[in-house]
Coordinates of C-alpha atoms and ligand atoms in Angstrom, one line a residue:
Chain M
X26 CA 0.0 0.0 0.0
X27 CA 2.7 2.4 1.0
X28 CA 4.8 1.4 -2.0
X29 CA 1.8 2.0 -4.3
X30 CA 1.3 5.4 -2.8
X31 CA 4.9 6.3 -3.2
X32 CA 4.8 5.2 -6.8
X33 CA 1.7 7.2 -7.4
X34 CA 3.2 10.3 -5.9
X35 CA 6.4 9.9 -8.0
X36 CA 4.2 9.5 -11.0
X37 CA 2.3 12.7 -10.1
X38 CA 5.4 14.7 -9.6
X39 CA 6.8 13.5 -13.0
X40 CA 3.5 14.6 -14.6
X41 CA 3.8 18.0 -12.9
X42 CA 7.4 18.7 -13.9
X43 CA 6.8 19.5 -17.6
X44 CA 3.9 21.6 -16.7
X45 CA 5.9 23.6 -14.3
X46 CA 8.7 24.1 -17.0
X47 CA 6.2 25.3 -19.5
X48 CA 4.8 27.8 -17.1
X49 CA 8.3 29.1 -16.4
X50 CA 9.1 29.7 -20.1
X51 CA 5.8 31.4 -20.6
X52 CA 6.9 34.0 -18.1
X53 CA 8.8 36.5 -20.1
X54 CA 8.9 40.3 -20.5
X55 CA 6.1 41.8 -22.5
X56 CA 6.0 45.0 -24.6
X57 CA 3.6 47.5 -25.9
X58 CA 3.4 50.2 -28.6
X59 CA 1.3 53.3 -28.7
X60 CA 1.4 56.1 -31.2
X61 CA -0.1 59.5 -31.1
X62 CA -1.3 61.8 -33.9
X63 CA 2.1 63.6 -34.0
X64 CA 3.9 60.5 -34.9
X65 CA 5.4 59.9 -31.5
X66 CA 5.7 56.3 -30.7
X67 CA 5.9 55.1 -27.1
X68 CA 7.5 51.7 -26.5
X69 CA 7.0 50.1 -23.2
X70 CA 8.9 47.0 -22.0
X71 CA 7.7 45.3 -18.9
X72 CA 9.5 42.6 -17.0
X73 CA 6.9 41.3 -14.5
X74 CA 8.9 38.1 -14.0
X75 CA 10.9 37.1 -11.0
X76 CA 14.1 37.0 -13.0
X77 CA 16.6 39.3 -14.7
X78 CA 16.5 39.4 -18.5
X79 CA 18.9 40.8 -21.0
X80 CA 17.6 42.6 -24.1
X81 CA 19.7 42.7 -27.2
X82 CA 19.4 46.4 -28.1
X83 CA 20.2 45.9 -31.8
X84 CA 17.2 46.5 -34.0
X85 CA 15.1 47.8 -31.1
X86 CA 13.9 51.3 -30.1
X87 CA 17.1 51.6 -28.1
X88 CA 19.0 51.5 -31.4
X89 CA 17.3 54.5 -33.1
X90 CA 18.2 55.3 -35.8
X91 CA 20.9 52.8 -36.7
X92 CA 18.7 50.0 -37.9
X93 CA 15.3 49.5 -39.4
X94 CA 13.3 47.9 -36.6
X95 CA 9.9 49.4 -37.3
X96 CA 7.5 48.8 -40.2
X97 CA 5.0 51.5 -41.0
X98 CA 2.3 50.8 -43.6
X99 CA -0.4 53.1 -44.9
X100 CA -3.7 51.4 -44.0
X101 CA -5.5 52.2 -47.2
X102 CA -2.7 51.4 -49.7
X103 CA -0.8 48.9 -47.6
X104 CA 2.2 50.8 -48.9
X105 CA 5.4 50.6 -46.8
X106 CA 6.8 54.0 -45.7
X107 CA 10.5 54.4 -46.6
X108 CA 12.8 54.3 -43.7
X109 CA 15.3 57.2 -43.9
X110 CA 17.6 56.5 -41.0
X111 CA 20.9 54.6 -41.0
X112 CA 21.7 50.9 -41.3
X113 CA 24.8 49.9 -39.5
X114 CA 27.0 46.8 -40.0
X115 CA 28.0 45.6 -36.6
X116 CA 30.9 43.6 -35.2
X117 CA 30.1 40.6 -33.0
X118 CA 27.6 41.1 -30.2
X119 CA 29.2 42.0 -26.9
X120 CA 28.0 42.5 -23.4
X121 CA 27.5 46.3 -24.0
X122 CA 24.9 45.5 -26.6
X123 CA 22.5 44.2 -23.9
X124 CA 20.1 46.2 -21.7
X125 CA 19.5 44.6 -18.3
X126 CA 15.9 44.3 -17.4
X127 CA 15.8 43.7 -13.6
X128 CA 12.9 41.7 -12.2
X129 CA 9.7 43.7 -11.9
X130 CA 11.2 46.6 -14.0
X131 CA 9.5 48.8 -16.5
X132 CA 11.2 50.6 -19.4
X133 CA 9.7 53.3 -21.5
X134 CA 11.2 55.0 -24.5
X135 CA 9.6 57.5 -26.9
X136 CA 10.6 58.0 -30.5
X137 CA 9.7 60.7 -32.9
X138 CA 8.9 58.8 -36.1
X139 CA 9.0 61.9 -38.2
X140 CA 12.8 62.0 -37.7
X141 CA 13.1 59.1 -40.2
X142 CA 9.7 58.6 -41.8
X143 CA 7.9 61.0 -44.1
X144 CA 4.4 60.8 -42.6
X145 CA 1.5 62.6 -44.2
X146 CA -2.0 62.8 -42.8
X147 CA -3.7 59.4 -42.6
X148 CA -4.0 56.0 -40.8
X149 CA -1.1 53.7 -40.4
X150 CA -0.2 50.3 -39.0
X151 CA 3.0 50.4 -36.9
X152 CA 4.8 47.2 -36.1
X153 CA 8.1 46.3 -34.5
X154 CA 10.4 43.3 -35.3
X155 CA 10.7 40.7 -32.6
X156 CA 12.7 41.5 -29.5
X157 CA 15.6 39.2 -28.7
X158 CA 16.0 38.3 -25.1
X159 CA 18.3 36.1 -23.0
X160 CA 17.3 34.7 -19.7
X161 CA 19.2 35.6 -16.4
X162 CA 21.6 32.7 -16.6
X163 CA 23.0 33.4 -20.1
X164 CA 26.6 34.2 -20.5
X165 CA 26.7 37.6 -22.2
X166 CA 30.4 37.5 -22.9
X167 CA 29.9 34.6 -25.3
X168 CA 28.7 35.4 -28.8
X169 CA 25.1 34.5 -29.1
X170 CA 23.5 32.7 -32.0
X171 CA 19.9 33.4 -33.2
X172 CA 18.9 30.0 -31.6
X173 CA 19.9 31.2 -28.2
X174 CA 17.4 34.0 -28.1
X175 CA 13.9 34.0 -26.8
X176 CA 11.8 36.1 -29.1
X177 CA 9.2 38.5 -27.8
X178 CA 6.7 40.1 -30.2
X179 CA 5.1 43.5 -29.6
X180 CA 1.5 43.7 -30.7
X181 CA 1.3 46.2 -33.6
X182 CA -0.5 49.5 -33.1
X183 CA -2.4 52.0 -35.2
X184 CA -1.5 55.5 -35.8
X185 CA -3.6 58.3 -37.0
X186 CA -1.5 61.3 -38.2
X187 CA -3.2 64.6 -38.1
X188 CA -1.5 67.7 -39.6
Chain S
X16 CA 43.9 60.2 -30.2
X17 CA 46.4 61.3 -27.6
X18 CA 47.8 59.7 -24.5
X19 CA 50.3 60.5 -21.8
X20 CA 53.6 59.0 -22.8
X21 CA 56.4 57.8 -20.7
X22 CA 59.1 60.3 -21.6
X23 CA 61.9 57.7 -21.5
X24 CA 60.3 55.9 -24.4
X25 CA 60.7 58.9 -26.7
X26 CA 64.2 58.7 -27.9
X27 CA 64.6 60.9 -30.9
X28 CA 67.2 62.6 -33.1
X29 CA 67.9 66.0 -31.7
X30 CA 67.8 67.6 -35.2
X31 CA 64.1 66.8 -35.2
X32 CA 63.4 68.5 -31.9
X33 CA 62.4 72.0 -31.4
X34 CA 62.3 73.8 -28.2
X35 CA 60.6 77.0 -27.2
X36 CA 60.4 78.6 -23.8
X37 CA 59.0 81.7 -22.3
X38 CA 60.9 83.6 -19.6
X39 CA 58.6 82.2 -17.0
X40 CA 55.8 79.8 -17.7
X41 CA 55.1 76.6 -19.6
X42 CA 57.6 75.5 -22.3
X43 CA 56.3 73.5 -25.2
X44 CA 58.4 71.1 -27.2
X45 CA 57.5 69.2 -30.3
X46 CA 59.1 65.9 -31.3
X47 CA 58.5 63.9 -34.5
X48 CA 60.0 60.5 -35.2
X49 CA 60.5 61.1 -38.9
X50 CA 61.0 64.0 -41.2
X51 CA 59.4 62.6 -44.3
X52 CA 55.9 61.1 -44.8
X53 CA 54.0 59.5 -47.6
X54 CA 50.2 59.8 -48.2
X55 CA 49.5 56.5 -46.3
X56 CA 51.3 57.6 -43.2
X57 CA 49.8 59.3 -40.2
X58 CA 51.7 62.4 -39.0
X59 CA 52.4 61.8 -35.3
X60 CA 53.8 64.5 -33.1
X61 CA 54.7 64.4 -29.4
X62 CA 53.9 67.5 -27.5
X63 CA 55.7 68.0 -24.2
X64 CA 54.7 70.7 -21.8
X65 CA 57.1 71.6 -19.0
X66 CA 56.4 73.9 -16.1
X67 CA 59.5 76.1 -15.8
X68 CA 58.1 78.1 -13.0
X69 CA 59.3 77.6 -9.4
X70 CA 55.7 77.1 -8.3
X71 CA 53.0 74.9 -9.5
X72 CA 51.0 76.2 -12.5
X73 CA 47.6 75.1 -13.6
X74 CA 46.9 74.8 -17.3
X75 CA 43.5 74.7 -18.9
X76 CA 43.1 71.2 -20.2
X77 CA 41.2 72.3 -23.4
X78 CA 44.4 73.8 -24.7
X79 CA 46.5 70.7 -24.1
X80 CA 45.8 67.4 -25.8
X81 CA 45.0 65.8 -22.4
X82 CA 41.6 64.6 -23.6
X83 CA 42.1 64.6 -27.3
X84 CA 42.4 67.7 -29.5
X85 CA 39.5 69.9 -28.8
X86 CA 40.8 73.2 -30.1
X87 CA 43.3 74.3 -32.7
X88 CA 46.5 73.8 -30.9
X89 CA 49.0 74.1 -33.7
X90 CA 50.0 76.5 -36.4
X91 CA 50.5 74.5 -39.6
X92 CA 51.8 75.8 -42.9
X93 CA 52.6 74.0 -46.2
X94 CA 55.3 75.7 -48.3
X95 CA 54.7 78.8 -46.2
X96 CA 50.9 78.9 -46.7
X97 CA 48.9 78.5 -43.6
X98 CA 46.7 75.4 -43.3
X99 CA 43.3 75.6 -41.7
X100 CA 42.4 73.6 -38.6
X101 CA 39.7 71.0 -39.4
X102 CA 39.1 69.6 -36.0
X103 CA 36.5 70.2 -33.3
X104 CA 35.8 73.5 -31.6
X105 CA 33.8 73.0 -28.5
X106 CA 31.3 75.5 -27.3
X107 CA 31.8 75.6 -23.6
X108 CA 30.9 77.1 -20.3
X109 CA 33.5 79.2 -18.5
X110 CA 36.2 76.9 -17.2
X111 CA 36.0 75.7 -13.6
X112 CA 38.8 74.3 -11.4
X113 CA 38.3 70.7 -12.7
X114 CA 39.1 71.9 -16.2
X115 CA 42.7 72.6 -15.2
X116 CA 45.6 70.2 -14.9
X117 CA 48.3 71.0 -12.3
X118 CA 51.9 70.9 -13.3
X119 CA 54.3 70.9 -10.3
X120 CA 57.5 73.0 -10.6
X121 CA 59.7 71.3 -13.2
X122 CA 57.0 68.7 -14.1
X123 CA 56.4 67.7 -17.7
X124 CA 53.5 66.0 -19.4
X125 CA 53.5 64.6 -23.0
X126 CA 50.8 63.8 -25.5
X127 CA 50.8 62.1 -28.9
X128 CA 48.7 63.8 -31.5
X129 CA 47.9 62.8 -35.1
X130 CA 48.0 65.8 -37.4
X131 CA 46.8 64.7 -40.8
X132 CA 43.2 64.3 -39.6
X133 CA 43.3 67.8 -38.0
X134 CA 44.9 69.9 -40.7
X135 CA 44.7 69.7 -44.5
X136 CA 47.8 67.7 -45.5
X137 CA 46.7 66.6 -49.0
X138 CA 49.3 68.8 -50.7
X139 CA 52.9 67.6 -51.4
X140 CA 54.9 70.2 -49.5
X141 CA 57.3 71.1 -46.8
X142 CA 55.3 71.5 -43.7
X143 CA 56.1 73.6 -40.7
X144 CA 54.2 73.1 -37.4
X145 CA 54.4 74.8 -34.0
X146 CA 52.4 74.6 -30.9
X147 CA 50.6 77.8 -30.5
X148 CA 47.8 78.5 -28.0
X149 CA 46.8 81.6 -26.1
X150 CA 43.9 82.4 -23.9
X151 CA 43.4 84.7 -21.0
X152 CA 42.0 81.7 -19.1
X153 CA 44.9 79.5 -20.0
X154 CA 46.9 79.4 -16.8
X155 CA 44.8 79.6 -13.8
X156 CA 41.3 79.8 -12.5
X157 CA 42.8 82.3 -10.0
X158 CA 42.2 85.9 -11.3
X159 CA 45.2 87.2 -9.3
X160 CA 47.6 84.9 -11.1
X161 CA 46.0 85.6 -14.4
X162 CA 46.6 89.3 -13.9
X163 CA 50.1 88.8 -12.9
X164 CA 50.8 86.6 -16.0
X165 CA 49.2 89.2 -18.2
X166 CA 51.4 91.9 -16.7
X167 CA 54.4 89.8 -17.5
X168 CA 53.2 89.3 -21.1
X169 CA 52.7 85.6 -20.6
X170 CA 49.5 84.9 -22.4
X171 CA 50.1 81.6 -24.2
X172 CA 52.2 78.6 -24.9
X173 CA 54.3 78.6 -28.0
X174 CA 56.9 76.1 -29.2
X175 CA 59.6 76.5 -31.8
X176 CA 58.5 75.0 -35.1
X177 CA 59.3 71.5 -36.4
X178 CA 59.3 70.8 -40.1
X179 CA 58.9 67.7 -42.3
X180 CA 58.2 66.8 -46.0
X181 CA 55.0 65.1 -46.9
X182 CA 54.1 63.4 -50.2
X183 CA 50.3 64.3 -50.2
X184 CA 47.4 62.6 -51.9
X185 CA 47.0 65.7 -54.1
X186 CA 43.2 66.0 -54.3
X187 CA 41.9 67.5 -57.5
X188 CA 40.1 70.8 -57.6
X189 CA 43.1 73.0 -57.3
X190 CA 45.1 74.1 -54.2
X191 CA 43.9 71.1 -52.3
X192 CA 41.1 72.9 -50.6
X193 CA 38.9 69.8 -50.6
X194 CA 35.4 69.5 -52.0
X195 CA 33.6 72.8 -51.6
X196 CA 30.9 72.9 -49.0
X197 CA 32.0 69.9 -47.0
X198 CA 33.5 72.2 -44.4
X199 CA 35.2 69.4 -42.6
X200 CA 38.3 68.9 -44.6
X201 CA 39.0 66.0 -46.9
X202 CA 38.9 66.3 -50.6
X203 CA 38.3 64.5 -53.8
X204 CA 40.8 62.1 -55.5
X205 CA 41.3 62.1 -59.3
X206 CA 39.0 59.0 -59.3
X207 CA 36.2 61.0 -57.8
X208 CA 36.4 59.5 -54.3
X209 CA 35.7 62.1 -51.6
X210 CA 36.6 62.1 -48.0
X211 CA 34.8 63.9 -45.2
X212 CA 34.8 63.8 -41.4
X213 CA 38.5 64.3 -41.0
X214 CA 40.0 61.1 -42.5
X215 CA 43.7 60.8 -41.5
X216 CA 46.2 59.8 -44.1
X217 CA 46.2 56.1 -43.0
X218 CA 42.4 56.0 -42.9
X219 CA 42.2 57.4 -46.5
X220 CA 44.7 54.7 -47.6
X221 CA 42.8 52.0 -45.8
X222 CA 39.5 53.1 -47.5
X223 CA 41.1 53.1 -50.9
X224 CA 42.6 49.6 -50.3
X225 CA 39.1 48.4 -49.2
X226 CA 37.5 50.0 -52.2
X227 CA 39.9 48.3 -54.6
X228 CA 39.1 45.0 -52.9
X229 CA 35.4 45.7 -53.1
X230 CA 35.6 46.4 -56.9
X231 CA 37.5 43.0 -57.4
X232 CA 34.9 41.2 -55.3
X233 CA 32.0 42.7 -57.2
X234 CA 33.6 41.8 -60.5
X235 CA 34.2 38.3 -59.4
X236 CA 30.6 37.9 -58.1
X237 CA 29.3 39.1 -61.4
X238 CA 31.6 36.7 -63.3
X239 CA 30.4 33.8 -61.2
X240 CA 26.7 34.7 -61.6
X241 CA 27.2 35.0 -65.4
X242 CA 29.0 31.7 -65.9
X243 CA 28.3 29.3 -63.0
X244 CA 25.7 26.6 -63.3
X245 CA 22.5 26.6 -61.4
X246 CA 24.0 24.0 -59.0
X247 CA 26.5 26.6 -57.8
X248 CA 27.3 25.8 -54.1
X249 CA 28.5 29.4 -53.7
X250 CA 25.1 30.7 -54.7
X251 CA 23.0 28.2 -52.7
X252 CA 25.1 28.7 -49.5
X253 CA 24.3 32.4 -49.4
X254 CA 21.1 32.7 -51.3
X255 CA 19.4 29.3 -51.0
X256 CA 17.9 26.9 -53.6
X257 CA 18.2 27.9 -57.2
X258 CA 15.3 29.7 -58.7
X259 CA 15.8 31.7 -61.9
X260 CA 14.0 34.9 -60.8
X261 CA 16.0 35.1 -57.5
X262 CA 19.2 34.4 -59.4
X263 CA 18.4 37.3 -61.8
X264 CA 17.7 39.6 -58.8
X265 CA 21.0 38.8 -57.3
X266 CA 22.7 39.3 -60.7
X267 CA 21.1 42.7 -61.1
X268 CA 22.1 43.6 -57.6
X269 CA 25.7 42.8 -58.2
X270 CA 25.9 44.6 -61.5
X271 CA 24.5 47.7 -59.8
X272 CA 26.9 47.3 -56.9
X273 CA 29.8 47.0 -59.4
X274 CA 28.8 50.0 -61.4
X275 CA 28.2 52.1 -58.3
X276 CA 31.7 51.3 -57.0
X277 CA 33.2 52.1 -60.4
X278 CA 31.2 55.0 -61.8
X279 CA 29.4 56.8 -59.0
X280 CA 30.9 59.7 -56.9
X281 CA 31.5 57.8 -53.6
X282 CA 32.1 59.7 -50.3
X283 CA 33.7 58.1 -47.3
X284 CA 33.3 59.8 -43.9
X285 CA 35.6 59.0 -40.9
X286 CA 33.9 60.8 -38.1
X287 CA 32.0 57.8 -36.6
X288 CA 33.6 56.5 -33.4
X289 CA 31.0 53.7 -32.7
X290 CA 31.9 50.0 -32.5
X291 CA 30.2 49.4 -35.9
X292 CA 32.1 48.6 -39.1
X293 CA 30.2 51.2 -41.0
X294 CA 26.7 52.6 -41.7
X295 CA 24.8 54.3 -44.5
X296 CA 21.5 56.1 -45.0
X297 CA 19.9 54.0 -47.8
X298 CA 18.1 57.0 -49.1
X299 CA 21.4 59.0 -49.4
X300 CA 23.7 57.5 -51.9
X301 CA 26.8 57.3 -52.2
X302 CA 28.1 58.3 -48.8
X303 CA 29.5 55.6 -46.4
X304 CA 30.3 56.3 -42.8
X305 CA 33.3 54.2 -41.6
X306 CA 33.3 53.3 -37.9
X307 CA 35.9 51.8 -35.6
X308 CA 35.6 48.1 -36.5
X309 CA 36.4 48.9 -40.1
X310 CA 39.9 50.1 -39.4
X311 CA 41.0 46.7 -37.9
X312 CA 39.2 44.6 -40.5
X313 CA 41.3 42.6 -43.0
X314 CA 41.3 43.9 -46.6
X315 CA 39.7 40.8 -48.0
X316 CA 37.9 37.7 -46.5
X317 CA 35.1 37.5 -44.0
X318 CA 33.9 40.8 -42.6
X319 CA 36.7 42.6 -44.4
X320 CA 37.1 46.2 -45.5
X321 CA 36.2 45.2 -49.1
X322 CA 33.2 43.2 -48.0
X323 CA 32.0 46.0 -45.7
X324 CA 32.0 48.3 -48.7
X325 CA 30.0 45.8 -50.7
X326 CA 27.5 45.4 -47.8
X327 CA 27.1 49.2 -47.4
X328 CA 26.8 49.9 -51.2
X329 CA 24.1 47.2 -51.4
X330 CA 21.9 49.1 -48.9
X331 CA 21.4 52.2 -51.1
X332 CA 17.9 52.2 -52.4
X333 CA 19.2 53.2 -55.9
X334 CA 21.6 50.2 -55.9
X335 CA 20.0 47.1 -54.4
X336 CA 18.0 48.4 -51.4
X337 CA 19.0 45.5 -49.2
X338 CA 18.1 45.3 -45.5
X339 CA 19.9 43.9 -42.5
X340 CA 17.6 40.9 -42.0
X341 CA 20.2 38.9 -40.1
X342 CA 23.8 39.6 -39.2
X343 CA 26.7 37.3 -39.4
X344 CA 27.8 34.2 -41.4
X345 CA 25.8 31.6 -39.5
X346 CA 22.7 33.7 -39.6
X347 CA 23.0 34.3 -43.3
X348 CA 23.5 30.6 -44.0
X349 CA 20.4 29.6 -42.1
X350 CA 18.5 32.4 -43.8
X351 CA 19.5 30.9 -47.2
X352 CA 18.2 27.5 -46.0
X353 CA 14.9 28.7 -44.6
X354 CA 14.0 31.8 -46.5
X355 CA 15.8 32.4 -49.8
X356 CA 13.4 35.3 -50.7
X357 CA 14.7 37.1 -47.6
X358 CA 18.3 36.0 -48.2
X359 CA 18.4 37.9 -51.6
X360 CA 17.2 41.0 -49.6
X361 CA 19.9 40.7 -47.0
X362 CA 23.0 42.8 -47.1
X363 CA 25.3 40.4 -45.3
X364 CA 24.3 37.6 -47.7
X365 CA 25.6 39.8 -50.6
X366 CA 28.8 40.6 -48.6
X367 CA 29.5 36.9 -47.8
X368 CA 28.8 35.8 -51.4
X369 CA 31.2 38.5 -52.6
X370 CA 33.9 37.7 -50.0
X371 CA 33.6 34.0 -50.9
X372 CA 35.4 32.9 -47.8
X373 CA 35.7 29.9 -47.5
X374 CA 36.1 29.6 -51.2
X375 CA 33.1 27.9 -52.9
X376 CA 32.3 27.1 -56.5
Ligands
LIG415 ZN1 23.8 46.7 -43.1

């Protein structure tokens, strides 16, 4: 009887382990976009997890304007608006290229899209390419491969430019 | 740009040394390790400031090279004609105590300064340089001492001149004044290559070597695309499975890259200090901004000077309008495997195909 109970318990624990793992990986930072009628884009990054994360700042709002990390499309024509900022060729990723996101931290950055996009009056869809994050235990001094990253997508937002 | 040197390291021929001293104050001495330079060589000068007073003197850092050259510190002439300073002028607040460095009685301090990026040295000429700064605020944040120095007529630091011969790059356009309107020095070579953002002699020569390599790479890429079979491993490694329309796009991209490199008025800027190789504004052909990783890159091979110029040229919307979809060789290879349509839009994929390292057929 006791043996049976023990075996059952063990079985239950084994069943629970993968579930617990899945829950852990589901907890990751989240982000949000909001744009106003002047073409100011607010990017909010929230780390509501219990762990530190590292954000690769390449091709994120922290890299303005040395890469094209935003796509803006005119809603009616679906026409992509030309990016007029710079594109940089980079050396290998190093520790300085990461932004540390402490547990329960909140980061906000505002960009003036009119600096690098010619925006006339109208409705636009604004989206961001996926953020690349590394969990707390990653070794930032080692070069990271695409496979090492955990990707986080920001939901796209709408923008109504009024002149 | 400049650093404090251990004086014992600087052993130089006395004929190349010049020495200037005021009755009382700071003496400046210039030392150069050679008296003749070619157009690929940087012109290094060591400035030594010595306090000849019996008491400590404070000197305004801005007028030394303590934190890089932030003001015109030299008088430079080429065959007797004065050369304009091209470097930074900082707009500043009034100096405070922390802007001064203190030299004890008899103490010396030395800095290394590279001059070809700070003064127009494109002309072949005999150059004469001297350290020449003056400012009412030069010596002390203490008004009493400033008045005393003014009364003694000590208002600056001046060295004797040092001279050297320089075989310049001889930009076209007469009198080596540089391309009109750039305002930051440089000039245009007879091949129509312009430099802006204070490129030193060695930087100009690195860029020209990288450009020559890029032209070879572009020609080789076009040759391969014109003659190789559709089973080319070189093609499939960087651009994925064969498909005639994608192959044609890549061919068009490389023929535009090659003609841009050979026929368009390229401008290279050296002012970027970031850890990038280079950057461009795709909407602003044909200007490429070279950054710090470029200078240490090899001429050819993976992530080389030549390849960087291919990469950047491919970004211009009037050339191939490529994007940075992924960075690096392994990223570009997996992009070719998983998404050939994106690979033919990716700047690094073009660069690695052109660099062809390792060599593939
Ligand atoms: Zn690029």
